[in-house]
Amino acid sequence: MTFEKFREMVFEYAAAKKANDFEIYIKKTREFDVSIQKGEIEKYKDATTVGVSFKVLKDGKVGYSFSETLNEQAVKLLVDEALENVTVIESEEQDFLYDGSGEYASFNTLYLGEFDRLTAREKIEIAMELEKSVLASRPEIFMVPYNGFSHKTSEIYIANSSGMEVYSKSDGGHIFAMALGKRNDSPKSVFYFKVGKKPQDLGLSDITTRISRDMELLFTAKPVKSGKYAVIFRNDAFGSLLSTFSPMFSAKSVQKGFSLLKGRLGEKIASEKLTLIDDPFLEMSPVSRTFDDQGVPTRRKAIIEKGELKTYLYDLKTARIDNRESTGNALKLGNYRVPTSISHFNLVLENEGVSFEDMVKTIERGLVIIELDGLHSGANPISGDFSLGARGFLVEKGRIVGGVEEITVSGNILNVLKNIVETGNDAKFSMPGMAGFSSYAFLPSVLVEGVDVAGF
């Protein structure tokens, strides 16, 4: 049954049951996932799922119901259960329906279909080649305990009694590997993650080159003396760090007093080098969308412009509280059953900076941080404070001269943003944070002055 036909049947039955305000949300996902261990398939998934969320609004209350099928039986179940839940579920928060007004962007790169055109055998071969290539990249690498190739195609359909009806289809994939190596009884691990809209975007040579280079330097790793250092947070590390603190941009966090940015709109909170954009139209991203999960049109927006905080991220509820328009940032971070949260789509920097190599050349003595440990426990999104284990490289007189480990970097995220003196041109997708595979950071390396580092 088509989404439109099912919606028509649900709406007709809801109207017959005297419901006036209601909305249907349908998400269909095809997901492929394979990982390899010692040349054999360790995990394999190739599945298509459908989830339906239906909500009814009545007297300021909301009732939800859910289904995983699109048939006549589900029609009655959805409407009857939602109406029943309206009377029994207490909530102090109001809910709203969007009327579908506003301008929806249109672009043809949301769904390319190139992953779907691969055969299952071709997909397995990509994963097989990944493990094989990583193992062959250095003689010291003896195991790739975690690796995988995944891609997903998502269709989202939302319609409501206020006249809003939107549909989107998007796709993308990712590949990752963790390599274990040993030299002189000193084991090291290196992780790499890459995202793409097409299989060609996931080039294995990039992964093997990065893993091999990082591991070679980490074999020489040792702590450095405690002190303040000029630090390059490499693209993947900076993306992970900023993603961890991204809830501070949520209007809901601000309104509840859980953000250090409360009351700071229009203030300088970062270096003038920093213009941070939420870009829901980033062509190379699997999560780009023309509408959010409340059906509101998405738009490209500067969160921070030349260091100045320009906006929070809003959904319909928080926008009404602040007498503003939604920024189109309501997302279901997980599955179709969860309520919407507020999150970015793709965090990017507006300005393209210098090359990573040129950034390194400016440092007399400093560090490159390539990995941060303990982001879930050692970072406080409310206060902005962090204290994190780190690994990376030592820089002396403009050259990377060895590896660094067993150190801790600490500070406050706003101090990091204020002390950025240079941004790079090497943006890449970092591993998603708390928002999971619904939001990404596509950020470059940044050079930050005066970072506190604890070593020996």
Tab-separated table of C-alpha atoms in Angstrom:
chain	number	residue	atom	x	y	z
A	1	MET	CA	0.000	0.000	0.000
A	2	THR	CA	1.315	3.447	-0.874
A	3	PHE	CA	1.955	6.036	1.815
A	4	GLU	CA	-0.687	8.304	0.277
A	5	LYS	CA	-3.385	5.625	0.194
A	6	PHE	CA	-2.698	4.620	3.779
A	7	ARG	CA	-2.820	8.260	4.885
A	8	GLU	CA	-6.155	8.706	3.117
A	9	MET	CA	-7.650	5.707	4.935
A	10	VAL	CA	-6.316	6.820	8.329
A	11	PHE	CA	-7.570	10.380	7.902
A	12	GLU	CA	-11.026	9.246	6.798
A	13	TYR	CA	-11.363	6.986	9.827
A	14	ALA	CA	-10.021	9.689	12.170
A	15	ALA	CA	-12.581	12.175	10.847
A	16	ALA	CA	-15.338	9.605	11.306
A	17	LYS	CA	-14.239	9.252	14.942
A	18	LYS	CA	-14.642	13.034	15.401
A	19	ALA	CA	-10.905	13.769	15.580
A	20	ASN	CA	-10.016	17.246	14.306
A	21	ASP	CA	-6.254	17.675	14.694
A	22	PHE	CA	-3.991	14.782	13.782
A	23	GLU	CA	-0.760	13.885	11.998
A	24	ILE	CA	0.823	10.801	10.480
A	25	TYR	CA	4.554	10.158	10.244
A	26	ILE	CA	5.838	7.229	8.155
A	27	LYS	CA	9.440	6.167	7.851
A	28	LYS	CA	10.613	3.365	5.586
A	29	THR	CA	14.224	2.296	5.877
A	30	ARG	CA	16.303	-0.135	3.912
A	31	GLU	CA	19.534	-0.887	5.744
A	32	PHE	CA	22.521	-2.974	4.719
A	33	ASP	CA	25.354	-3.739	7.145
A	34	VAL	CA	28.246	-6.187	6.917
A	35	SER	CA	31.445	-6.706	8.905
A	36	ILE	CA	34.302	-9.126	8.338
A	37	GLN	CA	36.587	-11.002	10.692
A	38	LYS	CA	39.559	-12.959	9.390
A	39	GLY	CA	38.150	-13.088	5.901
A	40	GLU	CA	34.750	-14.391	6.984
A	41	ILE	CA	31.430	-12.619	7.407
A	42	GLU	CA	30.967	-11.820	11.092
A	43	LYS	CA	27.755	-9.775	10.865
A	44	TYR	CA	25.269	-9.375	8.039
A	45	LYS	CA	22.046	-7.404	7.805
A	46	ASP	CA	19.893	-6.600	4.798
A	47	ALA	CA	16.458	-5.496	5.930
A	48	THR	CA	13.630	-3.126	5.123
A	49	THR	CA	11.461	-1.779	7.933
A	50	VAL	CA	8.424	0.480	8.055
A	51	GLY	CA	7.318	2.481	11.069
A	52	VAL	CA	4.211	4.622	11.496
A	53	SER	CA	3.597	7.186	14.217
A	54	PHE	CA	0.141	8.761	14.506
A	55	LYS	CA	-0.768	11.560	16.887
A	56	VAL	CA	-4.020	13.222	17.828
A	57	LEU	CA	-4.294	16.618	19.528
A	58	LYS	CA	-7.296	17.397	21.705
A	59	ASP	CA	-7.811	20.052	24.402
A	60	GLY	CA	-4.099	20.766	24.601
A	61	LYS	CA	-3.241	17.076	25.051
A	62	VAL	CA	-1.594	14.677	22.648
A	63	GLY	CA	-2.063	10.949	22.127
A	64	TYR	CA	0.302	8.738	20.167
A	65	SER	CA	0.005	5.322	18.556
A	66	PHE	CA	2.362	3.237	16.445
A	67	SER	CA	2.349	0.510	13.816
A	68	GLU	CA	4.828	-1.376	11.682
A	69	THR	CA	2.365	-2.277	8.921
A	70	LEU	CA	0.372	-0.379	6.316
A	71	ASN	CA	-2.963	-2.223	6.106
A	72	GLU	CA	-6.639	-1.843	7.005
A	73	GLN	CA	-6.141	-3.363	10.435
A	74	ALA	CA	-3.460	-0.809	11.252
A	75	VAL	CA	-5.772	2.043	10.266
A	76	LYS	CA	-8.240	1.368	13.086
A	77	LEU	CA	-5.517	0.455	15.575
A	78	LEU	CA	-3.677	3.717	15.030
A	79	VAL	CA	-6.685	5.996	15.355
A	80	ASP	CA	-8.417	4.176	18.212
A	81	GLU	CA	-5.260	3.874	20.320
A	82	ALA	CA	-4.250	7.501	19.769
A	83	LEU	CA	-7.705	8.731	20.796
A	84	GLU	CA	-7.619	6.527	23.876
A	85	ASN	CA	-4.137	7.739	24.820
A	86	VAL	CA	-5.233	11.385	24.604
A	87	THR	CA	-7.427	10.806	27.662
A	88	VAL	CA	-4.868	8.954	29.781
A	89	ILE	CA	-1.490	10.544	29.012
A	90	GLU	CA	-0.752	13.676	31.014
A	91	SER	CA	1.670	16.224	29.584
A	92	GLU	CA	2.372	19.806	30.549
A	93	GLU	CA	3.886	20.539	27.131
A	94	GLN	CA	1.651	21.613	24.270
A	95	ASP	CA	2.033	20.135	20.829
A	96	PHE	CA	1.391	21.786	17.485
A	97	LEU	CA	0.720	20.883	13.876
A	98	TYR	CA	2.550	22.693	11.102
A	99	ASP	CA	0.360	23.969	8.276
A	100	GLY	CA	2.821	23.353	5.466
A	101	SER	CA	3.382	27.026	4.686
A	102	GLY	CA	6.794	28.328	3.766
A	103	GLU	CA	9.130	27.440	0.941
A	104	TYR	CA	10.562	23.940	0.629
A	105	ALA	CA	13.912	23.660	-1.113
A	106	SER	CA	14.303	21.289	-4.023
A	107	PHE	CA	17.475	19.494	-5.031
A	108	ASN	CA	18.118	16.173	-6.726
A	109	THR	CA	21.060	14.784	-4.764
A	110	LEU	CA	19.161	13.557	-1.712
A	111	TYR	CA	18.800	10.109	-3.272
A	112	LEU	CA	21.352	8.864	-5.791
A	113	GLY	CA	20.631	5.132	-5.568
A	114	GLU	CA	24.174	4.002	-6.289
A	115	PHE	CA	24.431	1.901	-3.132
A	116	ASP	CA	21.111	0.220	-3.907
A	117	ARG	CA	22.385	-0.726	-7.356
A	118	LEU	CA	25.228	-2.787	-5.905
A	119	THR	CA	24.627	-6.525	-5.557
A	120	ALA	CA	24.940	-8.170	-2.150
A	121	ARG	CA	28.135	-9.866	-3.362
A	122	GLU	CA	29.658	-6.533	-4.411
A	123	LYS	CA	28.874	-5.042	-0.990
A	124	ILE	CA	30.449	-7.995	0.801
A	125	GLU	CA	33.534	-7.628	-1.396
A	126	ILE	CA	33.901	-3.989	-0.296
A	127	ALA	CA	33.976	-5.118	3.331
A	128	MET	CA	36.334	-7.999	2.551
A	129	GLU	CA	38.705	-5.656	0.738
A	130	LEU	CA	38.554	-3.212	3.632
A	131	GLU	CA	39.856	-5.736	6.146
A	132	LYS	CA	42.410	-7.074	3.690
A	133	SER	CA	43.734	-3.616	2.762
A	134	VAL	CA	44.067	-2.451	6.359
A	135	LEU	CA	45.917	-5.622	7.349
A	136	ALA	CA	48.284	-5.151	4.421
A	137	SER	CA	48.938	-1.455	5.070
A	138	ARG	CA	51.600	-2.127	7.750
A	139	PRO	CA	53.477	-5.287	8.734
A	140	GLU	CA	52.825	-4.530	12.427
A	141	ILE	CA	49.020	-4.663	12.014
A	142	PHE	CA	47.829	-8.074	13.141
A	143	MET	CA	44.087	-7.585	13.524
A	144	VAL	CA	41.156	-5.419	12.444
A	145	PRO	CA	38.720	-6.261	15.261
A	146	TYR	CA	36.112	-3.678	14.293
A	147	ASN	CA	35.226	-2.895	10.716
A	148	GLY	CA	32.171	-2.509	8.595
A	149	PHE	CA	30.445	-1.275	5.487
A	150	SER	CA	26.909	0.069	5.787
A	151	HIS	CA	24.446	1.992	3.706
A	152	LYS	CA	20.903	3.128	4.277
A	153	THR	CA	18.007	4.438	2.200
A	154	SER	CA	15.319	6.328	4.088
A	155	GLU	CA	11.886	7.523	2.986
A	156	ILE	CA	9.960	9.929	5.213
A	157	TYR	CA	6.345	10.951	4.672
A	158	ILE	CA	4.462	13.380	6.923
A	159	ALA	CA	0.904	14.655	6.525
A	160	ASN	CA	-1.594	16.264	8.856
A	161	SER	CA	-5.099	17.677	9.114
A	162	SER	CA	-3.784	21.230	8.716
A	163	GLY	CA	-2.924	20.539	5.085
A	164	MET	CA	0.781	19.766	5.347
A	165	GLU	CA	2.054	16.875	3.204
A	166	VAL	CA	5.758	16.272	2.526
A	167	TYR	CA	7.916	13.401	1.283
A	168	SER	CA	11.652	12.819	1.148
A	169	LYS	CA	13.934	9.992	0.027
A	170	SER	CA	17.637	10.017	0.829
A	171	ASP	CA	20.575	7.646	0.997
A	172	GLY	CA	24.216	7.331	1.946
A	173	GLY	CA	26.780	4.972	3.364
A	174	HIS	CA	29.787	4.750	5.617
A	175	ILE	CA	32.799	2.579	6.204
A	176	PHE	CA	34.977	2.208	9.293
A	177	ALA	CA	37.915	0.215	10.606
A	178	MET	CA	39.927	-0.119	13.791
A	179	ALA	CA	43.391	-1.596	13.354
A	180	LEU	CA	45.549	-3.152	16.060
A	181	GLY	CA	49.306	-3.178	15.618
A	182	LYS	CA	52.302	-4.063	17.754
A	183	ARG	CA	55.953	-3.082	17.706
A	184	ASN	CA	58.437	-3.978	20.442
A	185	ASP	CA	55.596	-5.328	22.599
A	186	SER	CA	53.863	-1.955	22.397
A	187	PRO	CA	50.288	-2.398	21.066
A	188	LYS	CA	48.551	0.518	19.353
A	189	SER	CA	45.122	1.020	17.846
A	190	VAL	CA	43.955	3.396	15.129
A	191	PHE	CA	40.367	4.102	14.060
A	192	TYR	CA	39.067	5.653	10.853
A	193	PHE	CA	35.548	6.480	9.649
A	194	LYS	CA	34.370	7.744	6.284
A	195	VAL	CA	30.979	8.805	4.910
A	196	GLY	CA	29.763	9.099	1.344
A	197	LYS	CA	26.784	9.425	-0.972
A	198	LYS	CA	28.317	6.984	-3.457
A	199	PRO	CA	30.519	3.873	-3.098
A	200	GLN	CA	33.321	5.793	-4.828
A	201	ASP	CA	33.301	8.308	-1.968
A	202	LEU	CA	34.466	5.600	0.447
A	203	GLY	CA	37.886	5.124	-1.162
A	204	LEU	CA	39.841	2.441	0.682
A	205	SER	CA	43.177	4.074	-0.127
A	206	ASP	CA	42.292	7.037	2.103
A	207	ILE	CA	41.576	4.710	5.006
A	208	THR	CA	44.716	2.617	4.664
A	209	THR	CA	46.938	5.690	4.191
A	210	ARG	CA	45.553	7.430	7.291
A	211	ILE	CA	45.695	4.306	9.455
A	212	SER	CA	49.243	3.466	8.382
A	213	ARG	CA	50.536	7.006	8.951
A	214	ASP	CA	48.851	7.430	12.321
A	215	MET	CA	50.072	4.092	13.597
A	216	GLU	CA	53.655	4.756	12.576
A	217	LEU	CA	53.689	7.937	14.647
A	218	LEU	CA	51.857	6.374	17.584
A	219	PHE	CA	54.515	3.661	17.840
A	220	THR	CA	56.788	6.470	19.067
A	221	ALA	CA	54.148	7.938	21.408
A	222	LYS	CA	54.926	9.096	24.938
A	223	PRO	CA	53.546	11.745	27.322
A	224	VAL	CA	54.643	15.375	27.230
A	225	LYS	CA	55.203	17.770	30.107
A	226	SER	CA	52.108	19.399	31.555
A	227	GLY	CA	51.459	22.950	30.391
A	228	LYS	CA	49.656	25.142	27.918
A	229	TYR	CA	50.128	24.201	24.287
A	230	ALA	CA	49.181	25.344	20.850
A	231	VAL	CA	46.963	22.473	19.732
A	232	ILE	CA	45.619	21.433	16.367
A	233	PHE	CA	42.413	19.500	16.902
A	234	ARG	CA	42.449	17.393	13.741
A	235	ASN	CA	39.224	17.368	11.718
A	236	ASP	CA	37.842	14.134	13.166
A	237	ALA	CA	38.700	15.115	16.756
A	238	PHE	CA	37.305	18.645	16.411
A	239	GLY	CA	34.092	17.298	14.883
A	240	SER	CA	33.633	14.855	17.747
A	241	LEU	CA	34.342	17.532	20.359
A	242	LEU	CA	31.951	20.114	18.945
A	243	SER	CA	29.226	17.504	18.333
A	244	THR	CA	29.396	16.553	22.008
A	245	PHE	CA	28.606	20.130	23.000
A	246	SER	CA	26.103	20.828	20.204
A	247	PRO	CA	23.085	20.544	22.584
A	248	MET	CA	24.088	23.998	23.855
A	249	PHE	CA	22.669	25.429	20.601
A	250	SER	CA	19.220	23.902	21.251
A	251	ALA	CA	16.526	26.416	22.216
A	252	LYS	CA	15.025	23.743	24.468
A	253	SER	CA	18.291	23.452	26.411
A	254	VAL	CA	18.446	27.244	26.644
A	255	GLN	CA	14.855	27.597	27.866
A	256	LYS	CA	15.334	24.900	30.497
A	257	GLY	CA	18.568	26.484	31.736
A	258	PHE	CA	20.733	23.628	30.483
A	259	SER	CA	22.870	25.684	28.088
A	260	LEU	CA	25.813	27.965	28.789
A	261	LEU	CA	24.579	30.104	25.871
A	262	LYS	CA	21.409	31.298	27.625
A	263	GLY	CA	20.967	35.041	27.167
A	264	ARG	CA	23.984	35.377	24.893
A	265	LEU	CA	22.430	35.955	21.470
A	266	GLY	CA	24.328	38.717	19.720
A	267	GLU	CA	27.416	38.242	21.882
A	268	LYS	CA	30.897	37.268	20.753
A	269	ILE	CA	31.329	33.698	21.966
A	270	ALA	CA	34.043	32.535	19.561
A	271	SER	CA	36.963	33.670	17.445
A	272	GLU	CA	36.238	35.841	14.412
A	273	LYS	CA	37.757	32.994	12.433
A	274	LEU	CA	34.673	30.896	13.242
A	275	THR	CA	31.467	31.013	11.198
A	276	LEU	CA	29.539	27.868	12.081
A	277	ILE	CA	26.703	26.841	9.776
A	278	ASP	CA	23.951	24.273	10.098
A	279	ASP	CA	23.579	23.142	6.483
A	280	PRO	CA	20.659	20.772	5.795
A	281	PHE	CA	21.470	20.934	2.068
A	282	LEU	CA	25.056	19.636	2.158
A	283	GLU	CA	25.140	17.546	-1.014
A	284	MET	CA	27.650	14.982	0.213
A	285	SER	CA	25.746	14.225	3.449
A	286	PRO	CA	23.394	11.254	3.932
A	287	VAL	CA	21.259	13.218	6.437
A	288	SER	CA	20.488	16.316	4.373
A	289	ARG	CA	16.771	17.098	4.240
A	290	THR	CA	14.329	19.700	2.870
A	291	PHE	CA	12.064	19.433	5.934
A	292	ASP	CA	12.429	18.373	9.552
A	293	ASP	CA	10.421	15.746	11.421
A	294	GLN	CA	7.635	18.237	12.143
A	295	GLY	CA	7.320	18.980	8.431
A	296	VAL	CA	8.881	22.444	8.743
A	297	PRO	CA	11.066	23.552	5.800
A	298	THR	CA	14.755	23.393	6.600
A	299	ARG	CA	17.136	26.208	5.810
A	300	ARG	CA	20.831	26.930	5.862
A	301	LYS	CA	21.638	29.137	8.849
A	302	ALA	CA	24.628	30.650	10.623
A	303	ILE	CA	24.639	29.630	14.279
A	304	ILE	CA	27.852	31.565	14.878
A	305	GLU	CA	28.930	34.269	12.431
A	306	LYS	CA	32.465	35.636	12.756
A	307	GLY	CA	32.371	34.684	16.414
A	308	GLU	CA	28.919	36.133	17.177
A	309	LEU	CA	26.084	33.884	18.342
A	310	LYS	CA	23.314	34.543	15.810
A	311	THR	CA	20.594	32.021	16.622
A	312	TYR	CA	19.543	29.021	18.640
A	313	LEU	CA	18.045	25.977	16.918
A	314	TYR	CA	14.248	25.839	17.238
A	315	ASP	CA	11.371	23.443	16.769
A	316	LEU	CA	7.690	24.499	16.762
A	317	LYS	CA	7.275	24.381	20.567
A	318	THR	CA	10.386	26.331	21.511
A	319	ALA	CA	9.829	28.846	18.708
A	320	ARG	CA	6.386	29.678	20.078
A	321	ILE	CA	7.829	30.206	23.572
A	322	ASP	CA	10.405	32.693	22.250
A	323	ASN	CA	8.001	34.237	19.723
A	324	ARG	CA	10.201	33.187	16.828
A	325	GLU	CA	9.894	30.959	13.788
A	326	SER	CA	11.058	27.359	13.878
A	327	THR	CA	14.464	26.936	12.266
A	328	GLY	CA	13.420	23.474	11.054
A	329	ASN	CA	15.559	21.492	13.479
A	330	ALA	CA	13.100	18.994	14.980
A	331	LEU	CA	14.534	15.497	14.538
A	332	LYS	CA	13.603	12.029	15.704
A	333	LEU	CA	16.994	10.920	17.015
A	334	GLY	CA	16.501	7.191	16.809
A	335	ASN	CA	13.402	5.529	15.464
A	336	TYR	CA	9.935	6.634	14.434
A	337	ARG	CA	8.513	6.109	17.946
A	338	VAL	CA	10.620	8.671	19.793
A	339	PRO	CA	9.435	12.275	20.208
A	340	THR	CA	11.316	14.884	18.232
A	341	SER	CA	14.406	16.496	19.725
A	342	ILE	CA	16.280	19.559	18.544
A	343	SER	CA	19.495	18.945	16.647
A	344	HIS	CA	21.590	20.192	13.760
A	345	PHE	CA	21.742	18.418	10.410
A	346	ASN	CA	25.295	19.123	9.207
A	347	LEU	CA	27.677	21.397	11.092
A	348	VAL	CA	30.081	23.049	8.642
A	349	LEU	CA	32.406	26.054	8.629
A	350	GLU	CA	31.622	28.812	6.153
A	351	ASN	CA	35.190	29.883	5.469
A	352	GLU	CA	37.844	27.614	3.987
A	353	GLY	CA	41.174	28.018	5.734
A	354	VAL	CA	44.697	26.769	5.210
A	355	SER	CA	46.017	23.285	4.554
A	356	PHE	CA	46.784	20.981	7.468
A	357	GLU	CA	50.464	21.034	6.514
A	358	ASP	CA	50.602	24.835	6.534
A	359	MET	CA	48.856	24.895	9.899
A	360	VAL	CA	51.511	22.592	11.350
A	361	LYS	CA	54.289	24.836	9.978
A	362	THR	CA	53.096	27.752	12.138
A	363	ILE	CA	53.707	25.878	15.419
A	364	GLU	CA	57.026	26.196	17.203
A	365	ARG	CA	56.107	23.564	19.781
A	366	GLY	CA	52.665	22.076	20.148
A	367	LEU	CA	50.400	19.106	19.608
A	368	VAL	CA	48.052	17.582	17.078
A	369	ILE	CA	45.138	15.825	18.795
A	370	ILE	CA	43.743	13.009	16.667
A	371	GLU	CA	41.574	11.213	19.215
A	372	LEU	CA	39.658	12.152	22.366
A	373	ASP	CA	38.556	9.552	24.895
A	374	GLY	CA	35.689	9.791	27.370
A	375	LEU	CA	33.482	12.246	25.482
A	376	HIS	CA	30.353	10.795	27.107
A	377	SER	CA	31.712	10.938	30.659
A	378	GLY	CA	34.434	13.585	30.620
A	379	ALA	CA	32.463	16.362	28.904
A	380	ASN	CA	29.627	18.357	30.476
A	381	PRO	CA	27.338	19.847	27.793
A	382	ILE	CA	25.637	22.087	30.383
A	383	SER	CA	28.733	23.826	31.771
A	384	GLY	CA	30.910	23.375	28.687
A	385	ASP	CA	33.744	21.926	30.752
A	386	PHE	CA	35.733	18.908	29.609
A	387	SER	CA	38.639	16.769	30.744
A	388	LEU	CA	39.480	14.107	28.177
A	389	GLY	CA	42.155	11.561	27.524
A	390	ALA	CA	43.897	12.238	24.248
A	391	ARG	CA	46.352	10.886	21.717
A	392	GLY	CA	48.111	12.575	18.878
A	393	PHE	CA	51.401	13.939	17.596
A	394	LEU	CA	54.156	16.231	18.859
A	395	VAL	CA	55.037	19.239	16.696
A	396	GLU	CA	58.414	20.982	16.922
A	397	LYS	CA	59.597	23.821	14.702
A	398	GLY	CA	56.778	23.305	12.240
A	399	ARG	CA	57.199	19.539	11.849
A	400	ILE	CA	55.458	16.486	13.280
A	401	VAL	CA	58.258	14.644	15.052
A	402	GLY	CA	56.535	11.817	16.932
A	403	GLY	CA	53.513	10.515	18.769
A	404	VAL	CA	51.905	11.588	22.043
A	405	GLU	CA	49.759	9.531	24.416
A	406	GLU	CA	48.751	9.290	28.085
A	407	ILE	CA	47.818	12.957	28.211
A	408	THR	CA	44.657	14.789	29.251
A	409	VAL	CA	43.312	17.918	27.593
A	410	SER	CA	40.936	20.069	29.622
A	411	GLY	CA	39.115	23.357	29.420
A	412	ASN	CA	35.802	24.837	28.374
A	413	ILE	CA	34.321	24.573	24.891
A	414	LEU	CA	33.764	28.334	24.639
A	415	ASN	CA	37.421	28.973	25.459
A	416	VAL	CA	38.362	26.553	22.705
A	417	LEU	CA	36.127	28.389	20.225
A	418	LYS	CA	37.417	31.810	21.353
A	419	ASN	CA	41.060	30.763	21.027
A	420	ILE	CA	40.869	29.419	17.474
A	421	VAL	CA	43.577	31.215	15.517
A	422	GLU	CA	43.316	29.258	12.262
A	423	THR	CA	40.906	26.923	10.497
A	424	GLY	CA	41.780	24.306	7.921
A	425	ASN	CA	40.538	23.274	4.487
A	426	ASP	CA	40.446	19.547	5.290
A	427	ALA	CA	36.818	19.110	6.381
A	428	LYS	CA	35.608	15.534	6.870
A	429	PHE	CA	32.715	13.777	8.541
A	430	SER	CA	33.447	12.719	12.098
A	431	MET	CA	31.891	9.793	13.920
A	432	PRO	CA	28.381	10.853	15.013
A	433	GLY	CA	27.876	11.758	18.656
A	434	MET	CA	24.821	11.500	20.892
A	435	ALA	CA	22.506	12.312	17.985
A	436	GLY	CA	23.521	9.094	16.243
A	437	PHE	CA	23.299	8.826	12.456
A	438	SER	CA	20.753	11.661	12.228
A	439	SER	CA	23.254	14.502	12.463
A	440	TYR	CA	26.819	14.976	11.323
A	441	ALA	CA	29.727	17.348	11.789
A	442	PHE	CA	31.649	18.040	8.584
A	443	LEU	CA	34.449	20.142	10.010
A	444	PRO	CA	38.113	20.905	9.317
A	445	SER	CA	41.098	20.913	11.627
A	446	VAL	CA	41.459	23.995	13.839
A	447	LEU	CA	44.475	25.528	15.579
A	448	VAL	CA	43.750	26.608	19.154
A	449	GLU	CA	46.087	28.586	21.417
A	450	GLY	CA	46.666	27.985	25.115
A	451	VAL	CA	45.106	24.551	25.626
A	452	ASP	CA	45.702	22.975	29.038
A	453	VAL	CA	47.460	19.629	28.722
A	454	ALA	CA	48.311	17.332	31.609
A	455	GLY	CA	51.107	14.855	31.010
A	456	PHE	CA	53.990	14.321	33.409
